[in-house]
Amino acid sequence: MDVLEISGLHKRFGQKEVLKGLNLNVKEHSVYGYIGKNGAGKTTSMKLILGLLSQDFGEIRVCGEKVAYGNTPTNRHVGYLPDVPEFYPFMTAGEYLSFCIDIALDSESEARKKARIAELLELVGLDKEKSRIRGFSRGMKQRLGIAQALIGRPELLICDEPTSALDPIGRKELLEVLRAVKDETTVLFSTHILSDMERICTDVAFLNDGVVKKRGSLAEIKTGYTSDRYIVETERTEDFCRLLELIPGAFMGEHNQLEFSERETSLEEVLGLFLRLKIRPLRIERLEPTLESVFLEVVEQ
């Protein structure tokens, strides 16, 4: 089942046409990565899904229901985390969720509300945090924002660049939360940190020039693209150092492996170096294409 269906979506701001016929389908219980350069229209399309903007043409459906500009009933299916969520800094995480749940789930019993708050705080790793929100790190605030967005058990969770200003530890923690909520909801999130997409996404879409240029599962997206990068391992350190000097554009990669690109030097030339210098390689391997390399190739077409 498609939780989100977007067809022929157009949006213009004055003379600038941001979306030019956007089409997108997001399947239930997927973690869907929404990739695009700054200004590509990611935030605009998210606001259109939420009914915060009116489209010029096209249609958006959430859980089969048509989205309408303004007070749209489809938002009962949606949780939303903006890129910079705001909170009442004098509250604790538990107090803030209690405040939100009283608004969102007014008809629920107090026992059910308390159980939901405890469940959400544990999910985002804030169940033992007793300090006021004013003392929270950016990563803790993002995790609290996810908990707040999940209060009503939405079918779709929209996150607008949730990892953009986080340090590596904060990003790792937030991505683990997004991966964990997949069983409860469907996640649509945008980012320009493509390694984050590769870590948790089941599906991705490349947005460029107002339309989706390519979409599909992560494996499908990479099919048909080949990497021009290789890694080399040698037995002796001195051989490694000689190759590093002689192969144009070569550099030391992870785990002390030498990396080079065929854009700089062909594989045949590197193999010729091995023969000429009588170096025995332990391993020569072509790297898999990264999401970043595929994205750059797609948007440059």
CSV table of C-alpha atoms in Angstrom, one decimal:
chain,number,residue,atom,x,y,z
A,1,MET,CA,0.0,0.0,0.0
A,2,ASP,CA,1.2,3.5,-0.8
A,3,VAL,CA,1.0,5.8,2.3
A,4,LEU,CA,1.9,8.8,0.1
A,5,GLU,CA,0.9,9.5,-3.5
A,6,ILE,CA,2.0,12.7,-5.3
A,7,SER,CA,1.1,13.2,-9.0
A,8,GLY,CA,1.8,16.1,-11.3
A,9,LEU,CA,2.7,18.6,-8.5
A,10,HIS,CA,3.5,22.1,-9.5
A,11,LYS,CA,4.4,25.1,-7.3
A,12,ARG,CA,5.6,28.5,-8.2
A,13,PHE,CA,6.7,31.4,-6.0
A,14,GLY,CA,6.5,34.5,-8.1
A,15,GLN,CA,8.7,34.0,-11.2
A,16,LYS,CA,10.4,30.9,-9.7
A,17,GLU,CA,8.9,27.5,-10.5
A,18,VAL,CA,10.1,25.3,-7.7
A,19,LEU,CA,8.1,22.1,-8.5
A,20,LYS,CA,7.5,21.2,-12.2
A,21,GLY,CA,5.4,18.1,-12.2
A,22,LEU,CA,6.6,16.1,-9.2
A,23,ASN,CA,5.5,12.5,-9.0
A,24,LEU,CA,6.3,10.3,-5.9
A,25,ASN,CA,4.9,7.2,-4.2
A,26,VAL,CA,6.0,6.1,-0.8
A,27,LYS,CA,5.2,2.5,0.3
A,28,GLU,CA,4.0,1.6,3.8
A,29,HIS,CA,6.7,0.8,6.4
A,30,SER,CA,9.6,2.1,4.2
A,31,VAL,CA,12.3,4.5,5.2
A,32,TYR,CA,12.2,6.8,2.2
A,33,GLY,CA,15.2,9.1,1.5
A,34,TYR,CA,14.3,12.4,-0.3
A,35,ILE,CA,17.5,13.7,-1.8
A,36,GLY,CA,18.1,17.0,-3.5
A,37,LYS,CA,20.4,20.0,-3.6
A,38,ASN,CA,19.6,23.1,-1.4
A,39,GLY,CA,16.7,24.8,-3.0
A,40,ALA,CA,15.6,21.7,-5.0
A,41,GLY,CA,12.1,21.8,-3.4
A,42,LYS,CA,12.3,19.3,-0.6
A,43,THR,CA,10.9,21.5,2.1
A,44,THR,CA,8.3,23.0,-0.3
A,45,SER,CA,6.9,19.6,-1.2
A,46,MET,CA,6.8,18.6,2.5
A,47,LYS,CA,4.8,21.7,3.4
A,48,LEU,CA,2.5,20.9,0.5
A,49,ILE,CA,2.0,17.4,1.9
A,50,LEU,CA,1.1,19.0,5.3
A,51,GLY,CA,-1.4,21.4,3.7
A,52,LEU,CA,0.7,24.4,4.8
A,53,LEU,CA,1.0,25.6,1.2
A,54,SER,CA,-1.4,25.4,-1.7
A,55,GLN,CA,-0.2,23.8,-4.9
A,56,ASP,CA,-0.7,25.3,-8.4
A,57,PHE,CA,-1.5,22.0,-10.0
A,58,GLY,CA,-1.4,18.3,-9.1
A,59,GLU,CA,-2.7,16.1,-6.4
A,60,ILE,CA,-1.4,14.7,-3.1
A,61,ARG,CA,-3.0,11.8,-1.2
A,62,VAL,CA,-2.1,10.5,2.2
A,63,CYS,CA,-3.5,7.1,3.1
A,64,GLY,CA,-5.8,7.4,0.1
A,65,GLU,CA,-7.2,10.8,1.2
A,66,LYS,CA,-6.7,13.9,-0.8
A,67,VAL,CA,-4.7,16.7,0.9
A,68,ALA,CA,-6.4,20.1,1.0
A,69,TYR,CA,-4.7,23.4,1.7
A,70,GLY,CA,-5.4,24.7,5.2
A,71,ASN,CA,-6.9,22.6,7.9
A,72,THR,CA,-6.6,19.3,6.2
A,73,PRO,CA,-8.0,16.2,7.9
A,74,THR,CA,-5.2,14.1,6.3
A,75,ASN,CA,-2.8,15.5,9.0
A,76,ARG,CA,-4.3,13.0,11.5
A,77,HIS,CA,-2.2,10.4,9.6
A,78,VAL,CA,1.0,12.5,9.7
A,79,GLY,CA,3.8,13.3,12.2
A,80,TYR,CA,6.2,16.1,11.4
A,81,LEU,CA,9.7,17.0,12.5
A,82,PRO,CA,11.0,20.3,11.1
A,83,ASP,CA,14.7,20.9,10.7
A,84,VAL,CA,14.8,23.2,13.8
A,85,PRO,CA,12.0,22.1,16.2
A,86,GLU,CA,11.0,24.5,19.0
A,87,PHE,CA,10.2,23.5,22.6
A,88,TYR,CA,9.3,25.1,26.0
A,89,PRO,CA,12.8,25.2,27.5
A,90,PHE,CA,11.6,25.2,31.1
A,91,MET,CA,9.9,21.8,30.7
A,92,THR,CA,11.4,18.3,31.0
A,93,ALA,CA,11.0,15.9,28.1
A,94,GLY,CA,8.3,14.1,30.0
A,95,GLU,CA,6.4,17.3,30.8
A,96,TYR,CA,6.6,18.4,27.2
A,97,LEU,CA,5.2,15.1,25.9
A,98,SER,CA,2.5,15.2,28.6
A,99,PHE,CA,1.5,18.7,27.4
A,100,CYS,CA,1.4,17.6,23.7
A,101,ILE,CA,-0.4,14.4,24.4
A,102,ASP,CA,-3.2,16.2,26.4
A,103,ILE,CA,-3.8,18.2,23.2
A,104,ALA,CA,-3.5,15.4,20.7
A,105,LEU,CA,-5.1,12.6,22.6
A,106,ASP,CA,-7.6,14.4,24.8
A,107,SER,CA,-10.0,11.5,24.9
A,108,GLU,CA,-7.5,8.9,26.1
A,109,SER,CA,-7.3,7.9,29.7
A,110,GLU,CA,-4.5,9.2,31.9
A,111,ALA,CA,-3.1,5.7,32.3
A,112,ARG,CA,-2.9,5.3,28.5
A,113,LYS,CA,-1.3,8.7,28.1
A,114,LYS,CA,1.4,7.9,30.7
A,115,ALA,CA,2.1,4.6,29.1
A,116,ARG,CA,2.5,6.2,25.7
A,117,ILE,CA,4.8,8.9,27.1
A,118,ALA,CA,7.0,6.2,28.8
A,119,GLU,CA,7.0,4.2,25.5
A,120,LEU,CA,8.1,7.2,23.4
A,121,LEU,CA,10.8,8.3,25.9
A,122,GLU,CA,12.3,4.9,25.9
A,123,LEU,CA,12.1,4.7,22.1
A,124,VAL,CA,14.2,7.9,21.7
A,125,GLY,CA,16.5,7.2,24.6
A,126,LEU,CA,15.3,10.0,26.9
A,127,ASP,CA,13.6,7.8,29.5
A,128,LYS,CA,16.3,8.5,32.1
A,129,GLU,CA,16.7,12.2,31.3
A,130,LYS,CA,15.4,14.4,34.0
A,131,SER,CA,17.0,17.8,33.1
A,132,ARG,CA,15.1,20.7,31.5
A,133,ILE,CA,15.0,21.0,27.8
A,134,ARG,CA,17.1,24.2,27.9
A,135,GLY,CA,20.1,22.0,28.7
A,136,PHE,CA,19.5,19.5,25.9
A,137,SER,CA,22.0,19.1,23.0
A,138,ARG,CA,20.8,19.5,19.5
A,139,GLY,CA,20.6,15.8,19.1
A,140,MET,CA,18.5,15.3,22.2
A,141,LYS,CA,16.1,17.9,20.9
A,142,GLN,CA,15.8,16.2,17.6
A,143,ARG,CA,15.0,12.9,19.3
A,144,LEU,CA,12.4,14.6,21.5
A,145,GLY,CA,11.0,16.1,18.3
A,146,ILE,CA,10.6,12.6,16.9
A,147,ALA,CA,8.8,11.4,20.1
A,148,GLN,CA,6.4,14.3,19.8
A,149,ALA,CA,5.7,13.6,16.2
A,150,LEU,CA,4.9,10.0,17.0
A,151,ILE,CA,2.4,10.7,19.8
A,152,GLY,CA,-0.7,10.0,17.6
A,153,ARG,CA,0.8,6.8,16.0
A,154,PRO,CA,0.9,8.4,12.5
A,155,GLU,CA,1.1,6.3,9.4
A,156,LEU,CA,3.6,8.8,7.9
A,157,LEU,CA,6.5,10.5,9.7
A,158,ILE,CA,8.0,13.4,7.8
A,159,CYS,CA,11.5,14.6,8.9
A,160,ASP,CA,13.0,17.7,7.2
A,161,GLU,CA,16.8,17.4,7.3
A,162,PRO,CA,16.9,16.0,10.9
A,163,THR,CA,20.6,15.3,10.9
A,164,SER,CA,21.9,18.4,9.2
A,165,ALA,CA,23.4,20.2,12.2
A,166,LEU,CA,24.3,17.2,14.4
A,167,ASP,CA,27.7,15.8,15.3
A,168,PRO,CA,28.6,12.2,14.3
A,169,ILE,CA,27.3,10.8,17.6
A,170,GLY,CA,24.1,12.8,17.4
A,171,ARG,CA,23.5,11.7,13.8
A,172,LYS,CA,24.2,8.0,14.7
A,173,GLU,CA,21.7,8.2,17.6
A,174,LEU,CA,19.0,9.9,15.5
A,175,LEU,CA,19.4,7.4,12.6
A,176,GLU,CA,19.0,4.5,15.0
A,177,VAL,CA,15.7,6.0,16.2
A,178,LEU,CA,14.5,6.5,12.6
A,179,ARG,CA,15.4,2.9,11.8
A,180,ALA,CA,13.6,1.7,14.9
A,181,VAL,CA,10.3,3.4,14.2
A,182,LYS,CA,10.0,1.7,10.8
A,183,ASP,CA,7.9,-1.0,12.3
A,184,GLU,CA,5.5,1.6,13.7
A,185,THR,CA,5.3,4.1,10.8
A,186,THR,CA,6.6,5.0,7.4
A,187,VAL,CA,9.4,7.5,7.3
A,188,LEU,CA,10.0,10.2,4.7
A,189,PHE,CA,13.1,12.2,5.4
A,190,SER,CA,15.3,14.6,3.5
A,191,THR,CA,19.0,15.2,3.9
A,192,HIS,CA,22.0,16.3,2.0
A,193,ILE,CA,24.2,13.8,3.9
A,194,LEU,CA,24.0,10.9,1.5
A,195,SER,CA,25.9,8.5,3.7
A,196,ASP,CA,23.0,8.8,6.2
A,197,MET,CA,20.6,7.7,3.5
A,198,GLU,CA,22.7,4.6,2.7
A,199,ARG,CA,22.7,3.6,6.3
A,200,ILE,CA,19.0,3.4,6.9
A,201,CYS,CA,16.9,3.9,3.8
A,202,THR,CA,15.0,1.2,2.0
A,203,ASP,CA,14.0,3.5,-0.9
A,204,VAL,CA,15.3,6.8,-2.3
A,205,ALA,CA,14.2,9.5,-4.7
A,206,PHE,CA,16.5,12.1,-6.4
A,207,LEU,CA,14.8,15.5,-6.7
A,208,ASN,CA,16.4,17.9,-9.2
A,209,ASP,CA,15.0,20.9,-11.2
A,210,GLY,CA,11.5,20.5,-9.8
A,211,VAL,CA,11.0,16.8,-10.6
A,212,VAL,CA,12.0,13.4,-9.4
A,213,LYS,CA,14.8,12.3,-11.7
A,214,LYS,CA,15.2,8.7,-10.3
A,215,ARG,CA,13.5,6.7,-7.6
A,216,GLY,CA,13.4,3.1,-6.3
A,217,SER,CA,14.9,0.8,-3.8
A,218,LEU,CA,18.5,1.5,-2.8
A,219,ALA,CA,19.6,-1.7,-4.6
A,220,GLU,CA,17.7,-0.7,-7.7
A,221,ILE,CA,19.1,2.8,-7.8
A,222,LYS,CA,22.7,1.5,-7.7
A,223,THR,CA,22.0,-1.1,-10.4
A,224,GLY,CA,23.3,0.1,-13.8
A,225,TYR,CA,25.9,2.4,-12.2
A,226,THR,CA,29.6,1.4,-11.9
A,227,SER,CA,32.2,2.9,-9.7
A,228,ASP,CA,35.5,4.2,-11.2
A,229,ARG,CA,37.3,3.8,-7.8
A,230,TYR,CA,39.5,1.0,-6.8
A,231,ILE,CA,41.3,-0.1,-3.6
A,232,VAL,CA,44.7,-1.7,-3.5
A,233,GLU,CA,46.5,-3.6,-0.7
A,234,THR,CA,50.1,-4.7,-0.8
A,235,GLU,CA,52.2,-6.9,1.5
A,236,ARG,CA,55.0,-4.4,2.1
A,237,THR,CA,54.7,-0.9,3.4
A,238,GLU,CA,57.5,0.3,1.0
A,239,ASP,CA,55.5,-1.0,-2.0
A,240,PHE,CA,52.5,0.9,-0.8
A,241,CYS,CA,54.4,4.1,-0.5
A,242,ARG,CA,55.9,3.8,-4.0
A,243,LEU,CA,52.5,3.3,-5.5
A,244,LEU,CA,51.1,6.2,-3.6
A,245,GLU,CA,53.8,8.4,-5.2
A,246,LEU,CA,53.5,7.0,-8.7
A,247,ILE,CA,49.7,6.7,-9.2
A,248,PRO,CA,48.3,10.1,-10.1
A,249,GLY,CA,45.5,11.1,-7.7
A,250,ALA,CA,46.0,8.1,-5.4
A,251,PHE,CA,45.4,8.6,-1.7
A,252,MET,CA,45.4,6.6,1.5
A,253,GLY,CA,41.8,5.4,2.2
A,254,GLU,CA,40.3,3.6,5.2
A,255,HIS,CA,42.3,0.8,6.9
A,256,ASN,CA,45.5,2.0,5.2
A,257,GLN,CA,44.3,0.9,1.8
A,258,LEU,CA,45.4,2.8,-1.3
A,259,GLU,CA,42.6,4.2,-3.4
A,260,PHE,CA,42.6,5.5,-6.9
A,261,SER,CA,40.2,6.6,-9.6
A,262,GLU,CA,40.1,5.6,-13.3
A,263,ARG,CA,39.4,9.3,-14.0
A,264,GLU,CA,43.0,9.9,-13.0
A,265,THR,CA,44.7,6.6,-13.9
A,266,SER,CA,43.4,3.5,-15.8
A,267,LEU,CA,43.4,0.1,-14.2
A,268,GLU,CA,45.7,-1.1,-17.0
A,269,GLU,CA,48.3,1.5,-16.1
A,270,VAL,CA,48.2,0.5,-12.4
A,271,LEU,CA,48.6,-3.2,-13.3
A,272,GLY,CA,51.5,-2.2,-15.6
A,273,LEU,CA,53.2,-0.6,-12.5
A,274,PHE,CA,52.8,-3.8,-10.5
A,275,LEU,CA,54.5,-5.7,-13.3
A,276,ARG,CA,57.3,-3.2,-13.9
A,277,LEU,CA,58.1,-2.7,-10.2
A,278,LYS,CA,57.6,-6.4,-9.4
A,279,ILE,CA,55.0,-5.7,-6.7
A,280,ARG,CA,52.6,-8.5,-5.7
A,281,PRO,CA,49.2,-7.1,-4.7
A,282,LEU,CA,47.3,-8.7,-1.9
A,283,ARG,CA,44.0,-7.3,-3.3
A,284,ILE,CA,42.7,-5.1,-6.1
A,285,GLU,CA,39.0,-4.4,-5.8
A,286,ARG,CA,36.6,-2.1,-7.6
A,287,LEU,CA,34.4,-0.3,-5.0
A,288,GLU,CA,30.6,-0.3,-5.2
A,289,PRO,CA,29.1,2.9,-6.4
A,290,THR,CA,28.1,5.2,-3.5
A,291,LEU,CA,24.7,7.0,-3.4
A,292,GLU,CA,26.6,10.3,-3.7
A,293,SER,CA,28.3,9.2,-7.0
A,294,VAL,CA,25.0,8.0,-8.4
A,295,PHE,CA,23.2,11.2,-7.4
A,296,LEU,CA,25.9,13.4,-9.0
A,297,GLU,CA,25.7,11.3,-12.2
A,298,VAL,CA,21.8,11.5,-12.3
A,299,VAL,CA,21.6,15.3,-11.8
A,300,GLU,CA,24.3,16.0,-14.3
A,301,GLN,CA,22.6,14.1,-17.1
